Amino acid sequence: MNISMQPVDRVDILTLQDNYIDILARDNSDVISRAVPLEGMEVKNSILAEHGFSAMITVNTGESSKSLLFDFGFSPYGAAMNAKTLKADLSRVEVMALSHGHLDHVGGIRQLSEMVAKPGIPLVVHPEVFRDPRYMKITKDLKVFFPPFTRQDAEDAEVSLIETATPYPMLDSQVLFLSQIERTTEFEKGAPSLWYEKDGVARPDTFEDDTALAFVVRDKGLVVLSGCAHSGIVNTVNYARKVTGVDEVYAVMGGFHLSGPDQAPVVKPTIDALTKIDPAWIVPTHCTGRDATAMFEQAFGDRFILNMAGTRLTFAAEQ
């Protein structure tokens, strides 16, 4: 499969939500420690960090620019509050996409959709985002169930669902929703503690709905942006290369899902594989985990970028 992509001159990524923030990295800002802001609270010049991810992305070609939203954070108000603080013009958003159906990526969809203010705006998803129930198996008898993303939630957010299990070009083929990721590496096996039930039968959650976005920056190569990379970030990058026919990778950004003892053995082979792919920039976010992020920084040196809630990154062609 080869999908022809429209190269862009620049990809701007504004992180509306991520797990971390460094108060010393920005001027006149405060840190809010509460996980979920109270409804109606007003906090000026502040950025909220919470366990989740959301980004506004703008692709630029010549004199034109187009924007989309990718994921929506965990709490109802976190990403929305940050968007207001960052003065993000969400009215420019033309399409939205969801990386997978976990709450830390979809919790703020209604509030962000209200800020976009375009009832019926397309939301591109894999059909399995509505998988329910999903849970983490702590022990044989202890399970932590995740709140589902439902079709009613999508209706309440006034979005128009586009469900696809195959790659889906967006914004005049300047952005590619990768949809279901091929699993080809030997070491990226997912999280053994994550399960779901179907027809009353418990099954390991293999996250067919897990996906990412891909962009082609002129003369530089691919920018790949994942949500959680439950499929494996190396699988994700390699699949983006396969379906676009573009081998060179400019940047790899997103949650790499490498936190916790189950994923510890996966970190080094992931770093080794990405080192061979040789991206110009590596930007771990969200669920990558503190230890793994430190290892990426050590391995990639000046090519490593520490992302936070409020970070603005631009990946541009040669000027």
Short mmCIF file of C-alpha atoms in Angstrom, two decimals:
data_model
loop_
_atom_site.label_atom_id
_atom_site.label_comp_id
_atom_site.label_asym_id
_atom_site.label_seq_id
_atom_site.Cartn_x
_atom_site.Cartn_y
_atom_site.Cartn_z
CA MET A 1 0.00 0.00 0.00
CA ASN A 2 1.37 3.39 -0.98
CA ILE A 3 -0.63 6.51 -0.12
CA SER A 4 0.50 9.66 -1.87
CA MET A 5 1.00 12.44 0.66
CA GLN A 6 1.10 16.17 -0.03
CA PRO A 7 4.40 17.47 1.40
CA VAL A 8 4.15 20.49 3.66
CA ASP A 9 6.62 23.26 4.43
CA ARG A 10 6.01 23.21 8.15
CA VAL A 11 4.25 21.25 10.87
CA ASP A 12 3.46 23.21 14.04
CA ILE A 13 2.48 21.16 17.10
CA LEU A 14 1.05 22.93 20.13
CA THR A 15 0.70 20.54 23.07
CA LEU A 16 -2.54 21.34 24.87
CA GLN A 17 -2.03 18.55 27.39
CA ASP A 18 0.88 16.42 28.59
CA ASN A 19 1.92 14.81 31.87
CA TYR A 20 4.53 17.38 32.81
CA ILE A 21 5.23 21.06 33.13
CA ASP A 22 8.31 22.94 34.32
CA ILE A 23 7.47 26.29 35.91
CA LEU A 24 10.99 27.56 35.17
CA ALA A 25 10.53 26.94 31.46
CA ARG A 26 7.92 29.66 30.93
CA ASP A 27 7.34 33.25 31.97
CA ASN A 28 4.60 34.46 34.33
CA SER A 29 2.95 31.04 34.63
CA ASP A 30 1.74 29.08 37.61
CA VAL A 31 1.39 25.35 38.03
CA ILE A 32 -1.98 23.92 38.98
CA SER A 33 -1.56 20.77 41.04
CA ARG A 34 -5.17 19.59 41.04
CA ALA A 35 -5.89 16.77 38.58
CA VAL A 36 -9.30 18.10 37.54
CA PRO A 37 -10.10 21.82 37.70
CA LEU A 38 -13.40 22.77 39.25
CA GLU A 39 -16.10 23.66 36.76
CA GLY A 40 -16.10 27.36 36.05
CA MET A 41 -12.80 28.04 37.84
CA GLU A 42 -10.78 30.86 36.34
CA VAL A 43 -6.99 30.62 36.52
CA LYS A 44 -5.03 33.20 34.59
CA ASN A 45 -1.58 32.64 33.08
CA SER A 46 -1.59 29.00 34.16
CA ILE A 47 -0.99 25.68 32.44
CA LEU A 48 -2.39 22.43 33.81
CA ALA A 49 -0.38 19.22 33.52
CA GLU A 50 -2.27 15.95 33.88
CA HIS A 51 -1.95 12.34 32.78
CA GLY A 52 -3.18 12.65 29.22
CA PHE A 53 -2.39 14.03 25.80
CA SER A 54 -3.88 16.55 23.39
CA ALA A 55 -2.38 18.62 20.59
CA MET A 56 -3.41 21.22 18.05
CA ILE A 57 -1.49 20.73 14.82
CA THR A 58 -1.17 23.19 11.95
CA VAL A 59 0.25 22.22 8.57
CA ASN A 60 1.58 24.99 6.37
CA THR A 61 2.19 25.01 2.62
CA GLY A 62 3.02 28.27 0.90
CA GLU A 63 0.45 30.82 1.97
CA SER A 64 -2.11 28.31 3.26
CA SER A 65 -2.41 26.65 6.65
CA LYS A 66 -4.84 24.06 8.00
CA SER A 67 -5.36 22.88 11.57
CA LEU A 68 -6.61 19.78 13.35
CA LEU A 69 -6.97 18.46 16.88
CA PHE A 70 -5.39 15.16 17.89
CA ASP A 71 -6.66 13.72 21.18
CA PHE A 72 -8.39 15.63 23.97
CA GLY A 73 -6.69 15.03 27.32
CA PHE A 74 -7.95 13.31 30.45
CA SER A 75 -10.13 15.71 32.40
CA PRO A 76 -13.10 17.59 31.00
CA TYR A 77 -11.42 20.98 31.46
CA GLY A 78 -7.62 20.52 31.42
CA ALA A 79 -6.83 20.79 27.70
CA ALA A 80 -9.59 23.37 27.20
CA MET A 81 -8.21 25.57 29.98
CA ASN A 82 -4.72 25.28 28.54
CA ALA A 83 -5.99 26.18 25.06
CA LYS A 84 -7.47 29.39 26.49
CA THR A 85 -4.29 30.22 28.39
CA LEU A 86 -2.15 29.56 25.29
CA LYS A 87 -4.55 31.63 23.15
CA ALA A 88 -4.95 28.73 20.73
CA ASP A 89 -7.43 29.67 18.01
CA LEU A 90 -9.45 26.46 17.90
CA SER A 91 -11.91 28.01 15.46
CA ARG A 92 -9.29 27.21 12.79
CA VAL A 93 -9.62 23.46 13.39
CA GLU A 94 -11.14 21.66 10.39
CA VAL A 95 -10.98 18.02 11.49
CA MET A 96 -10.27 16.02 14.64
CA ALA A 97 -8.70 12.60 15.21
CA LEU A 98 -8.48 10.18 18.14
CA SER A 99 -5.48 7.93 18.80
CA HIS A 100 -7.47 5.29 20.77
CA GLY A 101 -10.39 4.95 23.14
CA HIS A 102 -8.77 5.45 26.56
CA LEU A 103 -10.16 8.25 28.73
CA ASP A 104 -6.82 10.08 29.09
CA HIS A 105 -7.07 10.89 25.38
CA VAL A 106 -10.76 11.61 25.02
CA GLY A 107 -11.92 13.06 28.37
CA GLY A 108 -12.02 16.68 27.17
CA ILE A 109 -13.63 16.13 23.78
CA ARG A 110 -16.88 17.94 24.50
CA GLN A 111 -15.24 21.04 25.93
CA LEU A 112 -12.70 21.31 23.11
CA SER A 113 -15.43 20.71 20.52
CA GLU A 114 -17.41 23.58 22.03
CA MET A 115 -14.35 25.82 21.57
CA VAL A 116 -14.00 24.69 17.93
CA ALA A 117 -17.70 25.59 17.55
CA LYS A 118 -18.34 23.63 14.35
CA PRO A 119 -21.17 21.16 14.99
CA GLY A 120 -20.75 18.14 12.73
CA ILE A 121 -16.97 18.50 12.47
CA PRO A 122 -15.38 15.18 11.38
CA LEU A 123 -13.80 13.02 14.08
CA VAL A 124 -11.67 10.26 12.55
CA VAL A 125 -11.40 7.08 14.63
CA HIS A 126 -10.74 3.37 14.35
CA PRO A 127 -14.01 1.43 14.87
CA GLU A 128 -12.62 -0.30 17.98
CA VAL A 129 -12.35 2.96 19.98
CA PHE A 130 -15.72 2.05 21.48
CA ARG A 131 -14.44 -1.26 22.89
CA ASP A 132 -16.00 -1.84 26.33
CA PRO A 133 -15.37 -2.93 29.00
CA ARG A 134 -11.65 -2.29 29.12
CA TYR A 135 -9.63 -2.76 32.29
CA MET A 136 -6.28 -3.26 33.93
CA LYS A 137 -5.85 -6.63 35.62
CA ILE A 138 -3.91 -6.01 38.82
CA THR A 139 -4.34 -9.53 40.21
CA LYS A 140 -6.56 -12.45 39.29
CA ASP A 141 -9.41 -10.96 41.28
CA LEU A 142 -8.62 -7.22 41.16
CA LYS A 143 -9.50 -5.26 38.04
CA VAL A 144 -9.51 -1.51 37.42
CA PHE A 145 -12.12 -0.68 34.78
CA PHE A 146 -11.62 2.26 32.43
CA PRO A 147 -14.51 4.60 31.63
CA PRO A 148 -15.43 3.93 27.99
CA PHE A 149 -15.69 6.31 25.09
CA THR A 150 -19.20 5.82 23.71
CA ARG A 151 -21.16 6.81 20.66
CA GLN A 152 -23.29 8.92 22.99
CA ASP A 153 -20.12 10.80 24.01
CA ALA A 154 -19.43 11.50 20.33
CA GLU A 155 -23.02 12.65 19.83
CA ASP A 156 -22.80 14.91 22.88
CA ALA A 157 -19.64 16.45 21.43
CA GLU A 158 -21.56 17.11 18.18
CA VAL A 159 -18.96 15.44 15.98
CA SER A 160 -19.50 13.48 12.79
CA LEU A 161 -17.77 10.10 13.14
CA ILE A 162 -15.56 8.75 10.38
CA GLU A 163 -14.68 5.16 11.29
CA THR A 164 -11.84 3.55 9.38
CA ALA A 165 -9.56 0.56 9.92
CA THR A 166 -7.30 1.63 7.04
CA PRO A 167 -5.16 4.76 6.55
CA TYR A 168 -7.22 7.88 5.97
CA PRO A 169 -5.79 11.08 4.40
CA MET A 170 -6.98 14.36 5.92
CA LEU A 171 -6.64 18.07 5.06
CA ASP A 172 -6.01 17.55 1.34
CA SER A 173 -3.63 14.63 2.00
CA GLN A 174 -1.32 16.78 4.13
CA VAL A 175 -2.04 14.59 7.17
CA LEU A 176 -2.43 10.83 7.30
CA PHE A 177 -4.45 9.03 9.97
CA LEU A 178 -2.59 5.71 10.03
CA SER A 179 -5.43 3.70 11.64
CA GLN A 180 -4.63 0.05 12.44
CA ILE A 181 -0.87 -0.40 12.85
CA GLU A 182 0.92 -3.49 11.56
CA ARG A 183 2.80 -5.37 14.29
CA THR A 184 6.16 -6.52 12.93
CA THR A 185 8.77 -6.15 15.69
CA GLU A 186 9.58 -9.05 18.00
CA PHE A 187 9.81 -6.98 21.19
CA GLU A 188 6.70 -4.73 21.08
CA LYS A 189 4.07 -7.03 22.56
CA GLY A 190 1.82 -4.54 24.33
CA ALA A 191 0.92 -4.43 28.01
CA PRO A 192 0.00 -7.83 29.51
CA SER A 193 -2.07 -6.17 32.24
CA LEU A 194 -4.53 -4.52 29.83
CA TRP A 195 -7.65 -6.55 28.95
CA TYR A 196 -11.16 -6.19 27.58
CA GLU A 197 -14.26 -8.33 27.34
CA LYS A 198 -16.19 -9.30 24.26
CA ASP A 199 -19.30 -11.50 24.34
CA GLY A 200 -18.58 -12.12 28.01
CA VAL A 201 -15.10 -13.50 27.32
CA ALA A 202 -11.98 -11.83 28.75
CA ARG A 203 -9.29 -11.17 26.13
CA PRO A 204 -5.90 -9.42 26.11
CA ASP A 205 -6.41 -5.89 24.76
CA THR A 206 -4.40 -5.80 21.54
CA PHE A 207 -5.47 -2.22 20.76
CA GLU A 208 -6.47 -2.49 17.14
CA ASP A 209 -7.72 1.09 17.60
CA ASP A 210 -4.28 2.42 18.56
CA THR A 211 -2.97 4.76 15.88
CA ALA A 212 -0.93 7.85 15.02
CA LEU A 213 -0.66 10.70 12.54
CA ALA A 214 1.97 11.10 9.82
CA PHE A 215 3.11 14.19 7.92
CA VAL A 216 5.70 14.61 5.18
CA VAL A 217 7.86 17.72 5.55
CA ARG A 218 9.35 18.78 2.23
CA ASP A 219 12.99 17.64 1.82
CA LYS A 220 13.08 16.40 5.44
CA GLY A 221 10.87 13.32 5.65
CA LEU A 222 8.22 12.00 8.00
CA VAL A 223 6.94 13.50 11.22
CA VAL A 224 5.13 10.77 13.19
CA LEU A 225 2.92 11.76 16.13
CA SER A 226 1.52 8.99 18.34
CA GLY A 227 -0.97 9.10 21.20
CA CYS A 228 0.17 6.15 23.33
CA ALA A 229 1.78 3.77 20.80
CA HIS A 230 0.18 0.70 22.34
CA SER A 231 1.11 -0.87 18.98
CA GLY A 232 4.76 -0.05 19.66
CA ILE A 233 6.39 3.18 18.52
CA VAL A 234 8.80 1.32 16.23
CA ASN A 235 5.91 -0.57 14.63
CA THR A 236 4.15 2.78 14.24
CA VAL A 237 7.08 4.51 12.54
CA ASN A 238 7.77 1.56 10.27
CA TYR A 239 4.11 1.38 9.26
CA ALA A 240 4.12 5.10 8.47
CA ARG A 241 7.17 4.57 6.27
CA LYS A 242 5.53 1.63 4.53
CA VAL A 243 2.18 3.25 3.72
CA THR A 244 3.63 6.61 2.64
CA GLY A 245 6.65 5.23 0.79
CA VAL A 246 8.83 7.78 2.62
CA ASP A 247 11.79 6.18 4.40
CA GLU A 248 13.47 9.24 5.90
CA VAL A 249 12.16 10.19 9.33
CA TYR A 250 12.42 13.79 10.49
CA ALA A 251 10.77 13.51 13.92
CA VAL A 252 9.16 10.93 16.16
CA MET A 253 6.91 12.40 18.84
CA GLY A 254 4.27 11.11 21.22
CA GLY A 255 3.55 8.69 24.01
CA PHE A 256 5.70 5.58 23.66
CA HIS A 257 4.03 3.58 26.46
CA LEU A 258 7.27 2.40 28.06
CA SER A 259 6.54 3.01 31.75
CA GLY A 260 6.31 0.36 34.44
CA PRO A 261 8.10 -2.93 35.08
CA ASP A 262 6.32 -4.81 32.28
CA GLN A 263 7.75 -2.42 29.69
CA ALA A 264 11.25 -2.02 31.16
CA PRO A 265 12.74 -4.78 28.92
CA VAL A 266 11.29 -3.06 25.84
CA VAL A 267 13.03 0.30 26.33
CA LYS A 268 16.52 -0.60 25.12
CA PRO A 269 15.42 -2.47 21.95
CA THR A 270 13.09 0.43 21.20
CA ILE A 271 15.95 2.91 21.51
CA ASP A 272 18.21 0.67 19.42
CA ALA A 273 15.61 0.39 16.66
CA LEU A 274 14.91 4.13 16.62
CA THR A 275 18.64 4.83 16.57
CA LYS A 276 18.84 2.79 13.34
CA ILE A 277 15.88 4.70 11.90
CA ASP A 278 17.86 7.84 12.79
CA PRO A 279 15.27 10.62 13.18
CA ALA A 280 16.52 14.19 13.39
CA TRP A 281 14.36 14.70 16.49
CA ILE A 282 12.93 12.44 19.19
CA VAL A 283 10.16 13.80 21.45
CA PRO A 284 8.79 11.35 24.05
CA THR A 285 5.57 12.50 25.73
CA HIS A 286 2.80 11.40 28.10
CA CYS A 287 3.04 7.66 28.87
CA THR A 288 6.68 7.13 27.88
CA GLY A 289 7.67 7.11 31.54
CA ARG A 290 10.33 9.01 33.46
CA ASP A 291 13.01 6.31 33.31
CA ALA A 292 12.54 5.64 29.61
CA THR A 293 12.49 9.36 28.81
CA ALA A 294 15.84 9.78 30.60
CA MET A 295 17.26 6.91 28.56
CA PHE A 296 16.05 8.53 25.32
CA GLU A 297 17.71 11.78 26.33
CA GLN A 298 20.99 10.00 27.00
CA ALA A 299 20.82 8.07 23.72
CA PHE A 300 19.79 10.94 21.44
CA GLY A 301 21.55 13.88 23.08
CA ASP A 302 20.93 17.13 21.23
CA ARG A 303 18.26 15.44 19.11
CA PHE A 304 16.07 14.89 22.20
CA ILE A 305 13.33 17.40 23.07
CA LEU A 306 11.58 17.43 26.45
CA ASN A 307 7.92 18.05 25.79
CA MET A 308 5.47 19.56 28.28
CA ALA A 309 1.95 20.90 28.41
CA GLY A 310 2.19 24.19 26.53
CA THR A 311 5.18 23.25 24.38
CA ARG A 312 5.14 24.62 20.82
CA LEU A 313 7.28 22.73 18.29
CA THR A 314 7.86 23.51 14.62
CA PHE A 315 9.27 20.95 12.20
CA ALA A 316 10.11 22.86 9.00
CA ALA A 317 11.68 22.34 5.59
CA GLU A 318 14.91 24.08 4.69
CA GLN A 319 14.41 27.81 4.29
#
